Short mmCIF file of C-alpha atoms in Angstrom, two decimals:
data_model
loop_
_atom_site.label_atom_id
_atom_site.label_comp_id
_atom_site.label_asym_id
_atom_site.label_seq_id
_atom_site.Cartn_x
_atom_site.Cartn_y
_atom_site.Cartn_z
CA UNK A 1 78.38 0.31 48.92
CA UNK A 2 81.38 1.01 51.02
CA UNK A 3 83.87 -1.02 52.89
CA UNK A 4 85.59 0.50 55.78
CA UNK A 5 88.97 -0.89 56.84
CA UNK A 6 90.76 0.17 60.30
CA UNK A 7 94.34 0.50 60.74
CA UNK A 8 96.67 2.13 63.49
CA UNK A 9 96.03 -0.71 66.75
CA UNK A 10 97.88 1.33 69.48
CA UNK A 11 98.96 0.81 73.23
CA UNK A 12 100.45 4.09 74.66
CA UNK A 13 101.30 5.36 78.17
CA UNK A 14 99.01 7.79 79.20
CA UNK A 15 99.79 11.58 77.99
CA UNK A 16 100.81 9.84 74.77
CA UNK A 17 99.74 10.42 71.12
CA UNK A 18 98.90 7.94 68.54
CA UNK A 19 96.88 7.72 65.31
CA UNK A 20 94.53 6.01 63.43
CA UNK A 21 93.31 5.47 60.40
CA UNK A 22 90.40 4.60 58.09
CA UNK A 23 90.23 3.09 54.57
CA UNK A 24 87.17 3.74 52.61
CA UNK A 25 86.48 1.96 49.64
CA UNK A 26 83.43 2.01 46.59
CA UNK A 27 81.96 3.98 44.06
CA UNK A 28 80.39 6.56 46.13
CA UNK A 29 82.90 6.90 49.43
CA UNK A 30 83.49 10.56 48.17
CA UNK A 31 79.67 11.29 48.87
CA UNK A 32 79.76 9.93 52.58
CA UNK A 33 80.72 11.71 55.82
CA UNK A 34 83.18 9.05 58.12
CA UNK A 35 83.84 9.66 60.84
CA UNK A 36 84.66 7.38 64.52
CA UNK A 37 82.77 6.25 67.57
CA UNK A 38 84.87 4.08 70.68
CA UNK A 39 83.52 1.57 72.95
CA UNK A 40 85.03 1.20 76.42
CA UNK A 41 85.17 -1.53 78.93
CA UNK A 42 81.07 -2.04 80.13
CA UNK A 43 80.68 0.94 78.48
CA UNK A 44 78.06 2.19 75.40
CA UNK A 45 79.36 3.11 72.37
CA UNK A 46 79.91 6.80 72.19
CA UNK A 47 80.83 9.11 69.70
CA UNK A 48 84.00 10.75 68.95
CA UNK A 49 84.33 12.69 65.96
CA UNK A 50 83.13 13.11 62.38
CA UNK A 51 83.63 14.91 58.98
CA UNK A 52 82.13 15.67 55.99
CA UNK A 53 82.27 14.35 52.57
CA UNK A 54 84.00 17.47 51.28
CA UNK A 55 86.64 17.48 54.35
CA UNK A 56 85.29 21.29 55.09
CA UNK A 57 82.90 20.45 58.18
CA UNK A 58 84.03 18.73 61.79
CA UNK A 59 82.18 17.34 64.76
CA UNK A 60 83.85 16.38 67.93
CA UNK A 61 82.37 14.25 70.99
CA UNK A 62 81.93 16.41 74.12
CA UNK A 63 85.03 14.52 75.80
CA UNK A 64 87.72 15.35 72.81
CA UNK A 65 88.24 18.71 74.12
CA UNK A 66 90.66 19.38 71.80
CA UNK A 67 92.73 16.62 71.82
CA UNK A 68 92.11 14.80 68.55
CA UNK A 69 91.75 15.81 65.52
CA UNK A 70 89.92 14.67 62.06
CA UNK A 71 91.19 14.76 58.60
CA UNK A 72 90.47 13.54 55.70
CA UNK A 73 92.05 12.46 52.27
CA UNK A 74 89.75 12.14 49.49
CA UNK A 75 92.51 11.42 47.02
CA UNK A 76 93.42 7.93 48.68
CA UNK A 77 89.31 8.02 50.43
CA UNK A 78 91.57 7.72 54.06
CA UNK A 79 90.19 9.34 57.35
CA UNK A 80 92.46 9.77 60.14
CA UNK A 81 92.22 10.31 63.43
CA UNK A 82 95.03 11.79 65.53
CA UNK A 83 94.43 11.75 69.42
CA UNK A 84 96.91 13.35 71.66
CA UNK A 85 96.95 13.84 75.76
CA UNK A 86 95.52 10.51 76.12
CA UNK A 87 94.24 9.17 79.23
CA UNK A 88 93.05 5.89 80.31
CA UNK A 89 89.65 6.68 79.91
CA UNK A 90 90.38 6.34 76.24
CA UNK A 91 91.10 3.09 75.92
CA UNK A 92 88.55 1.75 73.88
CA UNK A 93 87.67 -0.39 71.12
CA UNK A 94 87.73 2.34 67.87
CA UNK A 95 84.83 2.58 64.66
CA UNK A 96 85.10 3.76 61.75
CA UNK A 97 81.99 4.52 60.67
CA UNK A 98 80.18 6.37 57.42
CA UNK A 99 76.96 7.42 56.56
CA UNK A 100 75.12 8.02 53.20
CA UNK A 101 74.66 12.13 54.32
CA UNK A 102 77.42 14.25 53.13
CA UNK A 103 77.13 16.53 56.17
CA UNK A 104 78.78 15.96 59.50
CA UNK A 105 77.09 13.09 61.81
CA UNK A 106 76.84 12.52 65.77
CA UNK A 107 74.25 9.85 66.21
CA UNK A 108 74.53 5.98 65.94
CA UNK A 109 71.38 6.33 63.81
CA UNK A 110 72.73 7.60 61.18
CA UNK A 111 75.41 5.51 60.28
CA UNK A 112 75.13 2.85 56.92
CA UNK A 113 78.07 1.44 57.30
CA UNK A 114 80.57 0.16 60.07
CA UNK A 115 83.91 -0.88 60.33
CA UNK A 116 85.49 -4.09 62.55
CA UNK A 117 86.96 -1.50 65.02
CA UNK A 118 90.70 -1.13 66.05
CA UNK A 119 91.72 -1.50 69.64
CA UNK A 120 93.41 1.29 71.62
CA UNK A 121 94.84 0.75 74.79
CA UNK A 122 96.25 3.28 77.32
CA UNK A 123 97.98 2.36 80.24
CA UNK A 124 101.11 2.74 82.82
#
């Protein structure tokens, strides 16, 4: 039972940085790995990062390359997400998304629970 809130709606000129963030809320968000996936344009949903319940264990889509970066709060159960050197590639509708496992997750599959999604926008 947990409810995922987004927050952090962006539009940034490319080579910007912005940040989002996830609200996590029930009795057992402390047990679940969150973590985000993005949907372009025409595009399939793809993932982008994770973490894990304890906040010691990352996963990163292929495409991050370094430029974002996961953390999490367990004290107020928020996730955020802080992408840097953006491009207009990444513009993208953005998911929070957690899953029962504590350990780090890549795959739509495993996700139990989704959020609305947050829309990021990069562009000239």
């Amino acid at each position: 039972q947990v409810q995922l809130v987004e927050s952090g709606v962006g539009s940034i000129q490319p080579v910007g940085s912005l940040r989002l963030s996830c609200a996590a809320s029930g009795r057992t968000e402390s047990s679940h790995s969150i973590g985000w996936f993005r949907r372009a344009p025409g595009k399939e949903r793809e993932f982008v990062a994770s973490i894990s319940a304890s906040g010691m264990s990352t996963s990163y889509g292929a495409f991050v390359k370094g430029r974002f970066i996961i953390n999490r709060n367990n004290v107020n159960n928020t996730v955020s997400l802080r992408m840097s050197t953006l491009r207009p590639e990444d513009t993208a509708v953005y998911y929070c998304a957690a899953a029962r496992t504590s350990a780090v997750f890549v795959d739509e599959s495993d996700i139990d629970y989704w959020g609305r999604g947050t829309l990021v926008t990069v562009s000239s």
